[in-house]
PDB file of C-alpha atoms in Angstrom:
ATOM      1  CA  SER T 166       3.305  14.642   7.520  1.00 74.00           C
ATOM      2  CA  ALA T 167       1.726  15.049   4.094  1.00 85.00           C
ATOM      3  CA  VAL T 168      -1.718  14.717   2.564  1.00 92.00           C
ATOM      4  CA  ILE T 169      -1.698  12.190  -0.261  1.00 96.00           C
ATOM      5  CA  SER T 170      -4.449  11.310  -2.678  1.00 97.00           C
ATOM      6  CA  GLN T 171      -4.652   8.488  -5.172  1.00 98.00           C
ATOM      7  CA  LYS T 172      -6.831   7.944  -8.190  1.00 97.00           C
ATOM      8  CA  PRO T 173      -8.667   5.762  -8.872  1.00 97.00           C
ATOM      9  CA  SER T 174      -9.571   4.387  -5.464  1.00 97.00           C
ATOM     10  CA  ARG T 175     -10.569   1.103  -7.068  1.00 97.00           C
ATOM     11  CA  ASP T 176     -10.970  -0.424 -10.488  1.00 97.00           C
ATOM     12  CA  ILE T 177     -11.923  -3.662 -12.145  1.00 97.00           C
ATOM     13  CA  CYS T 178      -9.928  -4.357 -15.291  1.00 97.00           C
ATOM     14  CA  GLN T 179      -9.828  -7.106 -17.861  1.00 97.00           C
ATOM     15  CA  ARG T 180      -6.719  -9.179 -18.317  1.00 97.00           C
ATOM     16  CA  GLY T 181      -4.331  -7.867 -20.922  1.00 97.00           C
ATOM     17  CA  THR T 182      -5.230  -4.229 -20.329  1.00 98.00           C
ATOM     18  CA  SER T 183      -3.337  -1.638 -18.271  1.00 98.00           C
ATOM     19  CA  LEU T 184      -4.211   0.604 -15.371  1.00 98.00           C
ATOM     20  CA  THR T 185      -2.512   3.884 -14.522  1.00 98.00           C
ATOM     21  CA  ILE T 186      -2.660   5.026 -10.921  1.00 98.00           C
ATOM     22  CA  GLN T 187      -2.082   8.636  -9.972  1.00 98.00           C
ATOM     23  CA  CYS T 188      -0.567   9.863  -6.724  1.00 98.00           C
ATOM     24  CA  GLN T 189      -0.792  13.524  -5.715  1.00 98.00           C
ATOM     25  CA  VAL T 190       0.874  15.092  -2.681  1.00 96.00           C
ATOM     26  CA  ASP T 191      -0.016  18.425  -1.106  1.00 95.00           C
ATOM     27  CA  SER T 192       3.626  19.466  -0.732  1.00 93.00           C
ATOM     28  CA  GLN T 193       6.859  19.022  -2.633  1.00 93.00           C
ATOM     29  CA  VAL T 194       8.693  15.829  -1.747  1.00 91.00           C
ATOM     30  CA  THR T 195      11.811  14.287  -3.166  1.00 88.00           C
ATOM     31  CA  MET T 196      11.216  10.698  -2.164  1.00 86.00           C
ATOM     32  CA  MET T 197       8.126   8.896  -3.421  1.00 93.00           C
ATOM     33  CA  PHE T 198       7.527   5.154  -3.315  1.00 95.00           C
ATOM     34  CA  TRP T 199       5.132   2.630  -4.796  1.00 97.00           C
ATOM     35  CA  TYR T 200       4.068  -0.461  -2.881  1.00 97.00           C
ATOM     36  CA  ARG T 201       1.881  -3.472  -3.499  1.00 97.00           C
ATOM     37  CA  GLN T 202      -0.176  -5.213  -0.838  1.00 96.00           C
ATOM     38  CA  GLN T 203      -1.574  -8.520  -1.932  1.00 93.00           C
ATOM     39  CA  PRO T 204      -4.616  -9.927  -0.141  1.00 88.00           C
ATOM     40  CA  GLY T 205      -3.816 -10.874   3.431  1.00 84.00           C
ATOM     41  CA  GLN T 206      -0.185  -9.885   3.123  1.00 88.00           C
ATOM     42  CA  SER T 207       2.031  -7.006   4.105  1.00 87.00           C
ATOM     43  CA  LEU T 208       3.494  -4.333   1.882  1.00 93.00           C
ATOM     44  CA  THR T 209       6.114  -4.990  -0.743  1.00 94.00           C
ATOM     45  CA  LEU T 210       8.091  -2.136  -2.263  1.00 94.00           C
ATOM     46  CA  ILE T 211       7.811  -1.988  -6.039  1.00 96.00           C
ATOM     47  CA  ALA T 212      10.031   0.997  -6.762  1.00 96.00           C
ATOM     48  CA  THR T 213      11.397   4.305  -5.561  1.00 93.00           C
ATOM     49  CA  ALA T 214      10.501   7.285  -7.735  1.00 93.00           C
ATOM     50  CA  ASN T 215      12.601  10.400  -7.322  1.00 85.00           C
ATOM     51  CA  GLN T 216      11.963  13.455  -9.417  1.00 82.00           C
ATOM     52  CA  GLY T 217      14.546  13.992 -12.103  1.00 80.00           C
ATOM     53  CA  SER T 218      15.813  10.439 -12.224  1.00 82.00           C
ATOM     54  CA  GLU T 219      14.698   7.037 -13.392  1.00 88.00           C
ATOM     55  CA  ALA T 220      12.714   4.967 -10.940  1.00 93.00           C
ATOM     56  CA  THR T 221      14.641   2.317  -9.037  1.00 93.00           C
ATOM     57  CA  TYR T 222      12.908  -1.063  -9.064  1.00 95.00           C
ATOM     58  CA  GLU T 223      13.116  -3.762  -6.436  1.00 94.00           C
ATOM     59  CA  SER T 224      13.940  -7.351  -7.199  1.00 93.00           C
ATOM     60  CA  GLY T 225      11.048  -9.012  -8.962  1.00 95.00           C
ATOM     61  CA  PHE T 226       9.626  -5.814 -10.448  1.00 97.00           C
ATOM     62  CA  VAL T 227      10.540  -4.517 -13.898  1.00 96.00           C
ATOM     63  CA  ILE T 228       9.943  -1.288 -15.742  1.00 96.00           C
ATOM     64  CA  ASP T 229       8.117  -2.928 -18.636  1.00 97.00           C
ATOM     65  CA  LYS T 230       5.468  -4.247 -16.264  1.00 98.00           C
ATOM     66  CA  PHE T 231       5.367  -1.288 -13.862  1.00 98.00           C
ATOM     67  CA  PRO T 232       6.372   1.904 -15.690  1.00 96.00           C
ATOM     68  CA  ILE T 233       6.531   4.921 -13.417  1.00 96.00           C
ATOM     69  CA  SER T 234       6.503   8.617 -14.140  1.00 94.00           C
ATOM     70  CA  ARG T 235       7.602  11.383 -11.783  1.00 94.00           C
ATOM     71  CA  PRO T 236       7.186  14.642 -13.680  1.00 92.00           C
ATOM     72  CA  ASN T 237       7.413  16.949 -10.665  1.00 93.00           C
ATOM     73  CA  LEU T 238       7.804  17.011  -6.887  1.00 93.00           C
ATOM     74  CA  THR T 239       4.101  16.557  -6.107  1.00 95.00           C
ATOM     75  CA  PHE T 240       2.943  13.913  -8.560  1.00 96.00           C
ATOM     76  CA  SER T 241       3.693  10.408  -9.777  1.00 96.00           C
ATOM     77  CA  THR T 242       1.978   7.682 -11.751  1.00 97.00           C
ATOM     78  CA  LEU T 243       2.337   3.928 -11.678  1.00 98.00           C
ATOM     79  CA  THR T 244       1.079   1.873 -14.595  1.00 98.00           C
ATOM     80  CA  VAL T 245       0.409  -1.827 -14.182  1.00 98.00           C
ATOM     81  CA  SER T 246       0.673  -3.277 -17.679  1.00 98.00           C
ATOM     82  CA  ASN T 247      -0.604  -6.403 -19.371  1.00 98.00           C
ATOM     83  CA  LEU T 248      -2.807  -7.218 -16.416  1.00 98.00           C
ATOM     84  CA  SER T 249      -3.328 -10.740 -15.157  1.00 97.00           C
ATOM     85  CA  PRO T 250      -5.413 -11.934 -12.203  1.00 96.00           C
ATOM     86  CA  GLU T 251      -2.191 -12.195 -10.176  1.00 96.00           C
ATOM     87  CA  ASP T 252      -1.952  -8.392 -10.330  1.00 97.00           C
ATOM     88  CA  SER T 253      -5.119  -8.093  -8.258  1.00 97.00           C
ATOM     89  CA  SER T 254      -3.874  -6.199  -5.263  1.00 97.00           C
ATOM     90  CA  ILE T 255      -3.848  -2.873  -3.465  1.00 97.00           C
ATOM     91  CA  TYR T 256      -1.302  -0.409  -4.801  1.00 98.00           C
ATOM     92  CA  LEU T 257      -0.147   2.367  -2.501  1.00 98.00           C
ATOM     93  CA  CYS T 258       2.085   5.349  -2.950  1.00 97.00           C
ATOM     94  CA  SER T 259       3.998   6.855  -0.085  1.00 96.00           C
ATOM     95  CA  VAL T 260       6.251   9.832   0.521  1.00 94.00           C
ATOM     96  CA  ASP T 261       9.079  10.658   2.846  1.00 89.00           C
ATOM     97  CA  PRO T 262       8.649  14.390   3.408  1.00 83.00           C
ATOM     98  CA  GLY T 263      11.679  14.903   5.626  1.00 77.00           C
ATOM     99  CA  SER T 264      14.892  13.331   6.765  1.00 66.00           C
ATOM    100  CA  SER T 265      13.479  11.059   9.451  1.00 75.00           C
ATOM    101  CA  TYR T 266      12.836   8.058   7.191  1.00 80.00           C
ATOM    102  CA  GLU T 267       9.155   8.174   8.171  1.00 87.00           C
ATOM    103  CA  GLN T 268       6.813   7.482   5.275  1.00 91.00           C
ATOM    104  CA  TYR T 269       3.208   8.525   4.814  1.00 94.00           C
ATOM    105  CA  PHE T 270       0.835   6.584   2.624  1.00 96.00           C
ATOM    106  CA  GLY T 271      -1.901   7.394   0.203  1.00 97.00           C
ATOM    107  CA  PRO T 272      -5.276   5.663   0.606  1.00 97.00           C
ATOM    108  CA  GLY T 273      -4.428   3.007  -1.945  1.00 97.00           C
ATOM    109  CA  THR T 274      -5.919   1.770  -5.206  1.00 98.00           C
ATOM    110  CA  ARG T 275      -7.712  -1.556  -5.093  1.00 97.00           C
ATOM    111  CA  LEU T 276      -7.266  -3.353  -8.404  1.00 98.00           C
ATOM    112  CA  THR T 277      -9.224  -6.423  -9.418  1.00 97.00           C
ATOM    113  CA  VAL T 278      -8.316  -8.158 -12.652  1.00 97.00           C
ATOM    114  CA  THR T 279     -10.925 -10.408 -14.226  1.00 96.00           C
TER     115      THR T 279
ATOM    116  CA  ARG E 138      14.767 -15.660   6.525  1.00 72.00           C
ATOM    117  CA  LYS E 139      12.414 -12.685   6.383  1.00 80.00           C
ATOM    118  CA  GLU E 140      13.856  -9.277   7.152  1.00 88.00           C
ATOM    119  CA  VAL E 141      11.120  -8.514   9.659  1.00 94.00           C
ATOM    120  CA  GLU E 142       9.107 -11.153  11.495  1.00 94.00           C
ATOM    121  CA  GLN E 143       6.091 -10.671  13.684  1.00 94.00           C
ATOM    122  CA  ASP E 144       3.749 -12.885  15.661  1.00 88.00           C
ATOM    123  CA  PRO E 145       0.604 -12.649  13.527  1.00 87.00           C
ATOM    124  CA  GLY E 146      -1.692 -13.078  16.536  1.00 88.00           C
ATOM    125  CA  PRO E 147      -4.538 -12.491  16.783  1.00 93.00           C
ATOM    126  CA  PHE E 148      -4.366 -11.051  20.248  1.00 95.00           C
ATOM    127  CA  ASN E 149      -7.882 -10.900  21.631  1.00 96.00           C
ATOM    128  CA  VAL E 150      -8.026  -8.764  24.742  1.00 96.00           C
ATOM    129  CA  PRO E 151     -10.778  -7.163  26.819  1.00 97.00           C
ATOM    130  CA  GLU E 152     -11.103  -3.424  27.088  1.00 98.00           C
ATOM    131  CA  GLY E 153      -8.742  -2.009  29.659  1.00 97.00           C
ATOM    132  CA  ALA E 154      -6.223  -4.813  29.347  1.00 97.00           C
ATOM    133  CA  THR E 155      -2.567  -4.460  28.470  1.00 97.00           C
ATOM    134  CA  VAL E 156      -1.268  -6.175  25.362  1.00 97.00           C
ATOM    135  CA  ALA E 157       2.304  -6.426  24.182  1.00 97.00           C
ATOM    136  CA  PHE E 158       3.997  -8.007  21.210  1.00 96.00           C
ATOM    137  CA  ASN E 159       7.376  -8.073  19.547  1.00 95.00           C
ATOM    138  CA  CYS E 160       8.963  -8.175  16.179  1.00 95.00           C
ATOM    139  CA  THR E 161      12.442  -9.297  15.215  1.00 96.00           C
ATOM    140  CA  TYR E 162      14.621  -7.993  12.401  1.00 95.00           C
ATOM    141  CA  SER E 163      17.450  -9.784  10.671  1.00 92.00           C
ATOM    142  CA  ASN E 164      19.763  -6.975   9.572  1.00 89.00           C
ATOM    143  CA  SER E 165      21.948  -5.748  12.401  1.00 88.00           C
ATOM    144  CA  ALA E 166      22.720  -2.617  10.340  1.00 86.00           C
ATOM    145  CA  SER E 167      19.105  -1.467  10.578  1.00 88.00           C
ATOM    146  CA  GLN E 168      18.888   2.028  11.997  1.00 85.00           C
ATOM    147  CA  SER E 169      15.301   3.257  11.892  1.00 90.00           C
ATOM    148  CA  PHE E 170      12.336   1.500  13.392  1.00 94.00           C
ATOM    149  CA  PHE E 171       8.645   2.227  13.348  1.00 95.00           C
ATOM    150  CA  TRP E 172       5.270   0.891  14.300  1.00 97.00           C
ATOM    151  CA  TYR E 173       2.470   1.498  11.826  1.00 97.00           C
ATOM    152  CA  ARG E 174      -1.188   0.794  12.351  1.00 97.00           C
ATOM    153  CA  GLN E 175      -3.389  -0.526   9.550  1.00 96.00           C
ATOM    154  CA  ASP E 176      -7.141  -0.718   9.838  1.00 95.00           C
ATOM    155  CA  CYS E 177      -9.120  -3.068   7.633  1.00 92.00           C
ATOM    156  CA  ARG E 178      -9.129  -1.893   4.027  1.00 89.00           C
ATOM    157  CA  LYS E 179      -7.192   1.260   4.891  1.00 94.00           C
ATOM    158  CA  GLU E 180      -3.648   2.438   4.336  1.00 95.00           C
ATOM    159  CA  PRO E 181      -0.940   2.058   7.002  1.00 96.00           C
ATOM    160  CA  LYS E 182      -0.594   5.026   9.306  1.00 96.00           C
ATOM    161  CA  LEU E 183       2.475   5.866  11.324  1.00 94.00           C
ATOM    162  CA  LEU E 184       1.848   5.121  14.983  1.00 96.00           C
ATOM    163  CA  MET E 185       5.280   5.929  16.343  1.00 94.00           C
ATOM    164  CA  SER E 186       8.959   5.863  15.620  1.00 92.00           C
ATOM    165  CA  VAL E 187      11.051   3.703  17.934  1.00 93.00           C
ATOM    166  CA  TYR E 188      14.131   5.245  19.475  1.00 84.00           C
ATOM    167  CA  SER E 189      17.092   3.537  21.079  1.00 86.00           C
ATOM    168  CA  SER E 190      16.095   4.783  24.510  1.00 85.00           C
ATOM    169  CA  GLY E 191      12.525   3.642  24.072  1.00 86.00           C
ATOM    170  CA  ASN E 192       9.626   6.006  23.839  1.00 91.00           C
ATOM    171  CA  GLU E 193       6.093   6.464  25.009  1.00 93.00           C
ATOM    172  CA  ASP E 194       3.110   8.136  23.393  1.00 93.00           C
ATOM    173  CA  GLY E 195       0.104   8.113  25.637  1.00 96.00           C
ATOM    174  CA  ARG E 196      -0.950   4.517  26.152  1.00 97.00           C
ATOM    175  CA  PHE E 197       1.622   3.192  23.691  1.00 97.00           C
ATOM    176  CA  THR E 198       5.192   2.301  24.632  1.00 97.00           C
ATOM    177  CA  ALA E 199       7.821   1.131  22.170  1.00 96.00           C
ATOM    178  CA  GLN E 200      11.153  -0.453  23.042  1.00 96.00           C
ATOM    179  CA  LEU E 201      14.168  -1.334  20.940  1.00 95.00           C
ATOM    180  CA  ASN E 202      16.648  -4.053  21.864  1.00 94.00           C
ATOM    181  CA  ARG E 203      19.547  -3.851  19.441  1.00 92.00           C
ATOM    182  CA  ALA E 204      21.497  -6.690  21.023  1.00 93.00           C
ATOM    183  CA  SER E 205      18.667  -9.133  20.444  1.00 94.00           C
ATOM    184  CA  GLN E 206      17.367  -7.334  17.348  1.00 94.00           C
ATOM    185  CA  TYR E 207      13.802  -6.949  18.415  1.00 93.00           C
ATOM    186  CA  ILE E 208      11.268  -4.182  18.833  1.00 96.00           C
ATOM    187  CA  SER E 209       8.270  -4.276  21.112  1.00 96.00           C
ATOM    188  CA  LEU E 210       4.992  -2.430  21.363  1.00 97.00           C
ATOM    189  CA  LEU E 211       2.906  -2.290  24.514  1.00 97.00           C
ATOM    190  CA  ILE E 212      -0.614  -0.931  24.626  1.00 98.00           C
ATOM    191  CA  ARG E 213      -2.023  -0.064  28.031  1.00 98.00           C
ATOM    192  CA  ASP E 214      -5.684   0.371  28.918  1.00 98.00           C
ATOM    193  CA  SER E 215      -6.807  -1.024  25.560  1.00 98.00           C
ATOM    194  CA  LYS E 216      -9.689   0.663  23.806  1.00 98.00           C
ATOM    195  CA  LEU E 217     -12.065  -0.818  21.252  1.00 97.00           C
ATOM    196  CA  SER E 218     -10.546   1.618  18.763  1.00 97.00           C
ATOM    197  CA  ASP E 219      -7.137   0.000  19.194  1.00 98.00           C
ATOM    198  CA  SER E 220      -8.375  -3.003  17.201  1.00 97.00           C
ATOM    199  CA  ALA E 221      -6.163  -3.057  14.119  1.00 97.00           C
ATOM    200  CA  THR E 222      -3.155  -4.706  12.546  1.00 96.00           C
ATOM    201  CA  TYR E 223       0.146  -3.355  13.819  1.00 97.00           C
ATOM    202  CA  LEU E 224       3.010  -3.398  11.349  1.00 96.00           C
ATOM    203  CA  CYS E 225       6.629  -3.472  12.432  1.00 96.00           C
ATOM    204  CA  VAL E 226       8.766  -1.508   9.974  1.00 95.00           C
ATOM    205  CA  VAL E 227      12.524  -1.263   9.646  1.00 93.00           C
ATOM    206  CA  SER E 228      14.836   0.725   7.419  1.00 88.00           C
ATOM    207  CA  GLN E 229      18.567   0.514   6.871  1.00 72.00           C
ATOM    208  CA  THR E 230      21.251   3.115   7.394  1.00 61.00           C
ATOM    209  CA  ASN E 231      21.065   5.849   4.766  1.00 63.00           C
ATOM    210  CA  ASP E 232      18.443   3.876   2.912  1.00 67.00           C
ATOM    211  CA  TYR E 233      14.929   5.170   2.625  1.00 78.00           C
ATOM    212  CA  LYS E 234      13.524   1.773   1.778  1.00 84.00           C
ATOM    213  CA  LEU E 235      11.267   0.270   4.418  1.00 90.00           C
ATOM    214  CA  SER E 236      10.841  -3.413   5.181  1.00 91.00           C
ATOM    215  CA  PHE E 237       7.457  -4.365   6.579  1.00 93.00           C
ATOM    216  CA  GLY E 238       6.528  -7.202   8.853  1.00 94.00           C
ATOM    217  CA  ALA E 239       3.379  -9.142   8.068  1.00 93.00           C
ATOM    218  CA  GLY E 240       1.578  -7.508  10.981  1.00 95.00           C
ATOM    219  CA  THR E 241       0.139  -8.432  14.363  1.00 96.00           C
ATOM    220  CA  THR E 242      -3.617  -8.370  14.645  1.00 96.00           C
ATOM    221  CA  VAL E 243      -5.097  -7.017  17.855  1.00 97.00           C
ATOM    222  CA  THR E 244      -8.792  -7.255  18.650  1.00 97.00           C
ATOM    223  CA  VAL E 245     -10.112  -5.461  21.697  1.00 97.00           C
ATOM    224  CA  ARG E 246     -13.517  -6.698  22.877  1.00 96.00           C
ATOM    225  CA  ALA E 247     -16.043  -4.962  25.060  1.00 95.00           C
TER     226      ALA E 247
END
């Protein structure tokens, strides 16, 4: 497994602003993922972020709204841009540290947009 | 049709009881299967991977039925601490992307 931290753990933002979420892993991993969990729902994959390449976005998510950086093998950021109340959600990063397809999650960032 | 479907429950069971629930997946090419546990306001945590031959981890037993495309989880001798939402998770061959079910809520009462 891996130890994953996220910052901030929660934030309240005004509409129209942006929030950048940081994800730090205690070991080098190739595969890193960003998910969204809306209230009362399960997880939806936003994008896959591999070091050294552009992030791959899932249907319904675009780079302009969710820019991602992956500068090295232990760190990634997700920015949620031009916030609206519909972006209120929990955002989680995860990593796949091996070849077993198992993923391990950070504690999440709870975003509320007012 | 959703890729992964689960009975949302809730399953309310007394301590010591056995509880079991299934999930179905739509893509017959799916190759990796997992059960995750998510406590309220916490991140999902891997409970167990599910292997073709079935596997057991203490009080938890997972089964995979490829012909019918379902996965099951059985919890024996339920503890209060087993109260959580259990997420069924599936990934495709050579694809690291995971598809999550909406979760099955289990509440164990004293």
